[in-house]
Amino acid sequence: MGANAFGQNVTRREDLRLLTGRGSYTADQIPPGSAHAVMLRSPHAHATIISVDIDAALAVPGVLAVITGPDIEAAGLGTIAAGSPLAKFLGTPADQDFAFRPPHPLLATATVRFVGDPVAMVVAESEVIAIDAAELIVIDYDVRPGVTSTLASSEPGAIAVWPEAPDNRCFRWQAGDETAVDAAFTKAARVVKLDVVNNRIHVASMENRGAVGFHDAASESYTLLTGTQMPHGLRDELAVDIFRIPPERIRVRVADVGGSFGIKNAMYPEQALVLFAARKLGRPVTWIGGRSDSFVSDYQARDNITTGELALDADGHFLGLRVRTVASIGAYLAPKGQLSPTTNTPVLAGVYRLPCIHVAVDGVFSNTAPTEVYRGAGRPESVYLLERLVDQAAHELGMAPWDLRARNLLAPDAWPYRTALGLIYDSGDFPGILEAAMKQADVAGFEARKVVSEAKGMLRGIGMAQYCERVAGSWSEAAWMEMKPDGRVRVMSSAMSNGQGHETAFAQLVSAQLGIDADFIEIIQGDTARTPFGHGTGGSASLGIAGAAISAAGNTLVQKAIPLAADALEAAEVDVTFAAGRFVVAGTDRTVGWEAVAARMEADGLAADGFYKPSNPTFPNGCHFAEVEIDPDTGEWRIDRYTMVHDFGRALNPMLLEGQMQGGVAQGIGQALCERVVHDESGQVLSGSFMDYQIPRADDLPTLELIQRPTPSPANPLGVKGCGEAGAAGGSPVVMNALFDALWRRGVRKIDMPATPERVWMALLR
Amino acid sequence: MYDFAYEKPTAIAAALATLKSHADSKALAGGQTFIPVLKQRLNKPSVVVDLAKLGLAGINVTPNAVVIGAMTTHGAVGGSAEVNKAIPALAHLASMIGDWQVRHRGTIGGSLANNDPSACYPAAVLALGATITTDRRTILADDYFQGMFTTALEEGELVTSISFPIPERAAYMKFRNPASRYAMVGVFVAKLPAGVRVAITGASQGGVFRHAQMERALSANFAASAIADVTTPADGLNSDIHASAEYRAHLIGVMAKRAVEAA
Ligand SMILES: Cc1cc2nc3c(=O)[nH]c(=O)nc-3n(C[C@H](O)[C@H](O)[C@H](O)COP(=O)(O)OP(=O)(O)OC[C@H]3O[C@@H](n4cnc5c(N)ncnc54)[C@H](O)[C@@H]3O)c2cc1C
């Protein structure tokens, strides 16, 4: 029991299977008799479809169907949801709404709007036959000029991606108190301004996307096997938006998922098309995307151009923050396409006493893949802007970045504190974290390390980022638990692992709560037929919300077991309590364990369900320090030291937590160091394979040192705060601040992500 | 991949006969370049002739030369104690190609037949003045490389081995393309009895080339300071999303100096 206690480093039960090639992903579960589909995609960024000739493809032996846009329209299928309602915060005008929400068809009919836009699906007896046939489809395109750059697409007179959207505007959104901010800037002793580019990311999950569709004609119901974070949301979207049937007639099943980070969150055309094709053909239809599909058709992420302005008084106290962002939406508004640049902007308040904030965002279309949520979903973008702006201010004021921050940090005596964008901070010790982080980073020793670097001809810089996220507050979750007479416990959760280790974490949670050996606990996830409703995995919330629901189910199970335990103890139910895995007659040393309960169960055992709806989000926060060394001859740089102190509330499994931090930081560093989607003038993707799209490799990364300094979250019964995305939020600004620190001393005043060696070299040339 | 016939002959004569008698037939060595091309359907061979069983792998070091069979993998060259002793720069170059998987499949013959403008071996072959032996003749390095992806090889001609003269001093400095880890700029310098040769790969639109100005300066004085003022014009150099021609021109100078220091 102790081995699974809250706070133990339980090793991952998934790992034997996942690390020895025995995981079972979507592509491992292709049913016998399945037909195979491939997608034909637009090779142009912007073109009118004049004609589509599928005759030669249909004539290929073994081809079963060629599905095009008009087939989908004729069948009466709907379109993919274009975003969801815009967030409303303090200061958001009541009538603020989208300027245009374009239809997002499963297959393009009249116009293609990005390289990779799907035009047809070919279904055949084998994938090879389908590829052969797809090559024979003749599409006559009238190629039109397009626009891919975020800045260019937002400028007046830009090429229109949608004629219905003047200036390519999808939405203009704002929050905060503009008048107060204007006043703060008027009285400010100093205003610091920073323009940043938040580069477009290809997420590059290890497992490509895939989908297997089944249709049962007798019951007129569908089953979709696919990788997703949110099986229920996908089921509902397929039912409501596409097939227009009750959700009960669609079942979504999820196999092992090889990474998502947000991109397998929202619906894709292929997931609906395999179901449609399965119905049409009366047999299962499989589509397994290749890496080349992934590079052009996965939802992409980030891609903002932001100007931040910070008003300060003469003593360096923050007076107000003004933020203007142009956010690329891509060619269509993806189902959560507006979320990152709007819903998560309250994180702009950071760890500071910041009396007023105003943020205004223009979401703009361009001839690029739609953008979606990606690890942190707008929080890393906000943290990046704020933390770079604060460092910029420190440099301009000639202050140490930690001194400027210390002067503005909120302290625990402020809780509850209402931020300028309406969050209510309830816990945390920001000054304590900063102090611990400075000690861990040995800030005092930096000057000496700089001298050593300089003796080798290298430049050295130090940077920090301190931030506060807002997670795990926006939805509710349920859990179902059963105990059978053999003592085995089965837990069903609607959260869905994409590699994080839910099976391990949930089993540990239940084991710690009930005192049952984890080997007797089975975790079921990823099947809408077994969990009737739920939200799914996202926003660092699986433990804080789904875990809290499981914990509630566990409490109910105990309550249901008490009559049986009382019987075994020959005591009155009211006298029986549960502690440390045993049922106790209060005030005595008489106890029984679960085996006594199990022995008295009916054959179908006990069942309990649990539900949890948070009243406030959680506020994971931390402080990262990094030092970098730059080779001024080549512009190459490497991260020499990386330390972090974090408050994630109570940690169920510190080892899983550390793994989440490592992955998140690696992705944050990747964005700073090397990752970027690049298009040419005509809209072709120049970064269309790993030969040109660089994700960080193990040897690009430093040793990551993590210290935990928790304060429990009052927002959920487990006291946890959520650690899944924090690394991505801290990783980018901290290394860019360290890089900028070194460059600043050489007179450089601007550097953007990704800071490729060439960019650093060019910056140093001036 | 399109359908093709596959043969794995055990004699060179048989391999040559197949390559000659079938139009659009292609040799297969380690497949590290060729198989991705096939997978993307960028090539439609009639017959693929696997060279694995022709006995073309092996390393032979003589007092004056290192002779490497065409089918010798990068891993074998990089890990060879004899090569490390005779021409450490060559072993070092091989050990820096791609990753473990690539090095355990990819071959020197495949690399030279392909003559990718970002490949590493061409720099060693040209700087050391190596000789390429084929099924029918020997070709001097100076005659072999004829522009990117172009060589002196005739249709159906197979590289069988490469003979590298042992230099007095040599070094290879590679600035890796950060994504692919091919050479964005690679400089091989070699001090041979007849003088210094400097070959640059990764940088030029025309593929590997010799840097005459650096060779003259280094032949007079083999020291990094001798080329401190040598600049390389950006004209004709590659420009892509990773590096402009100007940046590549600059890196040639930096890498060359570092190579001289390391040699
Ligand atoms: C991820 C990755 C990273 C890489 N990084 C580098 C790098 O850093 N530096 C570098 O130099 N290379 C790099 N390479 C390329 C690698 O070195 C390849 O092995 C090489 O280019 C081709 O060798 P191969 O044996 O695989 O040839 P194959 O792919 O089998 O053949 C390539 C071509 O050569 C022809 N051919 C093969 N052998 C002969 C022969 N004996 N005679 C005549 N023609 C022949 C084939 O017909 C084909 O046209 C990398 C490759 C990959 C996939």
PDB file of C-alpha atoms in Angstrom, chain A residues 454-568:
ATOM      1  CA  GLU A 454      34.371  34.716 -22.480  1.00  0.00           C
ATOM      2  CA  ALA A 455      37.844  33.280 -22.042  1.00  0.00           C
ATOM      3  CA  LYS A 456      36.764  30.626 -24.582  1.00  0.00           C
ATOM      4  CA  GLY A 457      35.515  33.317 -26.948  1.00  0.00           C
ATOM      5  CA  MET A 458      31.881  32.602 -26.095  1.00  0.00           C
ATOM      6  CA  LEU A 459      29.107  34.966 -25.039  1.00  0.00           C
ATOM      7  CA  ARG A 460      27.079  33.992 -22.001  1.00  0.00           C
ATOM      8  CA  GLY A 461      23.625  35.093 -20.935  1.00  0.00           C
ATOM      9  CA  ILE A 462      21.247  34.395 -18.082  1.00  0.00           C
ATOM     10  CA  GLY A 463      17.498  34.583 -18.260  1.00  0.00           C
ATOM     11  CA  MET A 464      14.475  33.831 -16.184  1.00  0.00           C
ATOM     12  CA  ALA A 465      10.742  33.458 -16.532  1.00  0.00           C
ATOM     13  CA  GLN A 466       8.276  33.347 -13.699  1.00  0.00           C
ATOM     14  CA  TYR A 467       4.668  32.672 -14.448  1.00  0.00           C
ATOM     15  CA  CYS A 468       1.324  31.575 -13.229  1.00  0.00           C
ATOM     16  CA  GLU A 469      -0.977  29.425 -15.319  1.00  0.00           C
ATOM     17  CA  ARG A 470      -4.699  29.021 -15.026  1.00  0.00           C
ATOM     18  CA  VAL A 471      -5.879  25.431 -15.580  1.00  0.00           C
ATOM     19  CA  ALA A 472      -8.411  22.813 -14.599  1.00  0.00           C
ATOM     20  CA  GLY A 473     -11.345  25.084 -14.035  1.00  0.00           C
ATOM     21  CA  SER A 474     -13.578  25.063 -17.032  1.00  0.00           C
ATOM     22  CA  TRP A 475     -15.459  21.790 -17.082  1.00  0.00           C
ATOM     23  CA  SER A 476     -16.779  18.923 -15.043  1.00  0.00           C
ATOM     24  CA  GLU A 477     -16.006  15.250 -15.224  1.00  0.00           C
ATOM     25  CA  ALA A 478     -17.575  11.999 -14.049  1.00  0.00           C
ATOM     26  CA  ALA A 479     -16.110   8.638 -13.113  1.00  0.00           C
ATOM     27  CA  TRP A 480     -17.563   5.188 -12.623  1.00  0.00           C
ATOM     28  CA  MET A 481     -16.183   2.566 -10.297  1.00  0.00           C
ATOM     29  CA  GLU A 482     -17.047  -1.083  -9.744  1.00  0.00           C
ATOM     30  CA  MET A 483     -15.821  -3.649  -7.275  1.00  0.00           C
ATOM     31  CA  LYS A 484     -16.422  -7.314  -7.999  1.00  0.00           C
ATOM     32  CA  PRO A 485     -16.636 -10.124  -5.438  1.00  0.00           C
ATOM     33  CA  ASP A 486     -13.090 -11.141  -6.353  1.00  0.00           C
ATOM     34  CA  GLY A 487     -11.955  -7.808  -4.941  1.00  0.00           C
ATOM     35  CA  ARG A 488     -10.981  -6.321  -8.274  1.00  0.00           C
ATOM     36  CA  VAL A 489     -11.764  -2.696  -8.933  1.00  0.00           C
ATOM     37  CA  ARG A 490     -12.523  -1.262 -12.294  1.00  0.00           C
ATOM     38  CA  VAL A 491     -12.401   2.476 -12.848  1.00  0.00           C
ATOM     39  CA  MET A 492     -13.892   4.095 -15.909  1.00  0.00           C
ATOM     40  CA  SER A 493     -12.854   7.620 -16.732  1.00  0.00           C
ATOM     41  CA  SER A 494     -13.607   9.911 -19.614  1.00  0.00           C
ATOM     42  CA  ALA A 495     -10.112  11.364 -19.473  1.00  0.00           C
ATOM     43  CA  MET A 496      -7.998   9.936 -22.262  1.00  0.00           C
ATOM     44  CA  SER A 497      -4.277   9.313 -22.100  1.00  0.00           C
ATOM     45  CA  ASN A 498      -2.206  10.367 -25.078  1.00  0.00           C
ATOM     46  CA  GLY A 499       0.904   9.081 -23.415  1.00  0.00           C
ATOM     47  CA  GLN A 500       0.840  10.975 -20.123  1.00  0.00           C
ATOM     48  CA  GLY A 501       0.338   7.888 -17.950  1.00  0.00           C
ATOM     49  CA  HIS A 502      -3.287   8.088 -16.853  1.00  0.00           C
ATOM     50  CA  GLU A 503      -3.439   4.356 -16.129  1.00  0.00           C
ATOM     51  CA  THR A 504      -0.598   4.645 -13.663  1.00  0.00           C
ATOM     52  CA  ALA A 505      -1.764   7.856 -12.070  1.00  0.00           C
ATOM     53  CA  PHE A 506      -5.403   6.860 -11.656  1.00  0.00           C
ATOM     54  CA  ALA A 507      -4.529   3.405 -10.327  1.00  0.00           C
ATOM     55  CA  GLN A 508      -2.164   5.013  -7.835  1.00  0.00           C
ATOM     56  CA  LEU A 509      -4.828   7.494  -6.822  1.00  0.00           C
ATOM     57  CA  VAL A 510      -7.411   4.778  -6.193  1.00  0.00           C
ATOM     58  CA  SER A 511      -4.907   2.516  -4.510  1.00  0.00           C
ATOM     59  CA  ALA A 512      -3.862   5.302  -2.171  1.00  0.00           C
ATOM     60  CA  GLN A 513      -7.454   6.189  -1.411  1.00  0.00           C
ATOM     61  CA  LEU A 514      -8.916   2.703  -0.927  1.00  0.00           C
ATOM     62  CA  GLY A 515      -5.842   0.826   0.199  1.00  0.00           C
ATOM     63  CA  ILE A 516      -6.246  -1.717  -2.557  1.00  0.00           C
ATOM     64  CA  ASP A 517      -3.206  -3.079  -4.348  1.00  0.00           C
ATOM     65  CA  ALA A 518      -2.794  -1.297  -7.693  1.00  0.00           C
ATOM     66  CA  ASP A 519      -2.560  -4.656  -9.468  1.00  0.00           C
ATOM     67  CA  PHE A 520      -6.220  -5.181  -8.570  1.00  0.00           C
ATOM     68  CA  ILE A 521      -7.225  -1.895 -10.163  1.00  0.00           C
ATOM     69  CA  GLU A 522      -8.058  -1.701 -13.814  1.00  0.00           C
ATOM     70  CA  ILE A 523      -8.353   1.658 -15.563  1.00  0.00           C
ATOM     71  CA  ILE A 524     -10.719   1.872 -18.520  1.00  0.00           C
ATOM     72  CA  GLN A 525     -10.637   4.899 -20.778  1.00  0.00           C
ATOM     73  CA  GLY A 526     -11.315   5.828 -24.355  1.00  0.00           C
ATOM     74  CA  ASP A 527     -14.671   4.224 -25.117  1.00  0.00           C
ATOM     75  CA  THR A 528     -17.843   6.248 -25.205  1.00  0.00           C
ATOM     76  CA  ALA A 529     -19.870   3.044 -24.896  1.00  0.00           C
ATOM     77  CA  ARG A 530     -18.424   2.476 -21.436  1.00  0.00           C
ATOM     78  CA  THR A 531     -18.363   6.047 -20.181  1.00  0.00           C
ATOM     79  CA  PRO A 532     -21.588   7.733 -21.216  1.00  0.00           C
ATOM     80  CA  PHE A 533     -20.369  11.296 -20.954  1.00  0.00           C
ATOM     81  CA  GLY A 534     -17.320  13.327 -20.081  1.00  0.00           C
ATOM     82  CA  HIS A 535     -14.950  15.976 -21.282  1.00  0.00           C
ATOM     83  CA  GLY A 536     -11.647  14.245 -21.965  1.00  0.00           C
ATOM     84  CA  THR A 537      -8.044  15.198 -21.563  1.00  0.00           C
ATOM     85  CA  GLY A 538      -6.840  18.741 -21.993  1.00  0.00           C
ATOM     86  CA  GLY A 539      -5.648  21.789 -20.146  1.00  0.00           C
ATOM     87  CA  SER A 540      -3.557  19.944 -17.535  1.00  0.00           C
ATOM     88  CA  ALA A 541      -6.808  18.930 -15.881  1.00  0.00           C
ATOM     89  CA  SER A 542      -6.888  15.138 -15.815  1.00  0.00           C
ATOM     90  CA  LEU A 543      -5.894  14.797 -12.182  1.00  0.00           C
ATOM     91  CA  GLY A 544      -7.513  17.986 -10.927  1.00  0.00           C
ATOM     92  CA  ILE A 545     -10.920  17.263 -12.445  1.00  0.00           C
ATOM     93  CA  ALA A 546     -11.122  13.639 -13.672  1.00  0.00           C
ATOM     94  CA  GLY A 547      -8.987  12.545 -10.722  1.00  0.00           C
ATOM     95  CA  ALA A 548     -11.247  14.413  -8.330  1.00  0.00           C
ATOM     96  CA  ALA A 549     -14.262  12.673  -9.893  1.00  0.00           C
ATOM     97  CA  ILE A 550     -12.573   9.290  -9.437  1.00  0.00           C
ATOM     98  CA  SER A 551     -11.852  10.203  -5.858  1.00  0.00           C
ATOM     99  CA  ALA A 552     -15.514  11.102  -5.368  1.00  0.00           C
ATOM    100  CA  ALA A 553     -16.510   7.721  -6.814  1.00  0.00           C
ATOM    101  CA  GLY A 554     -14.099   6.098  -4.390  1.00  0.00           C
ATOM    102  CA  ASN A 555     -15.792   7.851  -1.469  1.00  0.00           C
ATOM    103  CA  THR A 556     -19.166   6.630  -2.675  1.00  0.00           C
ATOM    104  CA  LEU A 557     -17.827   3.097  -3.012  1.00  0.00           C
ATOM    105  CA  VAL A 558     -16.671   3.239   0.588  1.00  0.00           C
ATOM    106  CA  GLN A 559     -20.115   4.425   1.678  1.00  0.00           C
ATOM    107  CA  LYS A 560     -21.733   1.571  -0.206  1.00  0.00           C
ATOM    108  CA  ALA A 561     -19.311  -0.883   1.366  1.00  0.00           C
ATOM    109  CA  ILE A 562     -19.948   0.248   4.926  1.00  0.00           C
ATOM    110  CA  PRO A 563     -23.146  -1.814   5.416  1.00  0.00           C
ATOM    111  CA  LEU A 564     -21.255  -4.932   4.335  1.00  0.00           C
ATOM    112  CA  ALA A 565     -18.318  -4.061   6.544  1.00  0.00           C
ATOM    113  CA  ALA A 566     -20.688  -3.392   9.431  1.00  0.00           C
ATOM    114  CA  ASP A 567     -22.155  -6.834   8.900  1.00  0.00           C
ATOM    115  CA  ALA A 568     -18.704  -8.385   9.002  1.00  0.00           C
TER     116      ALA A 568
END
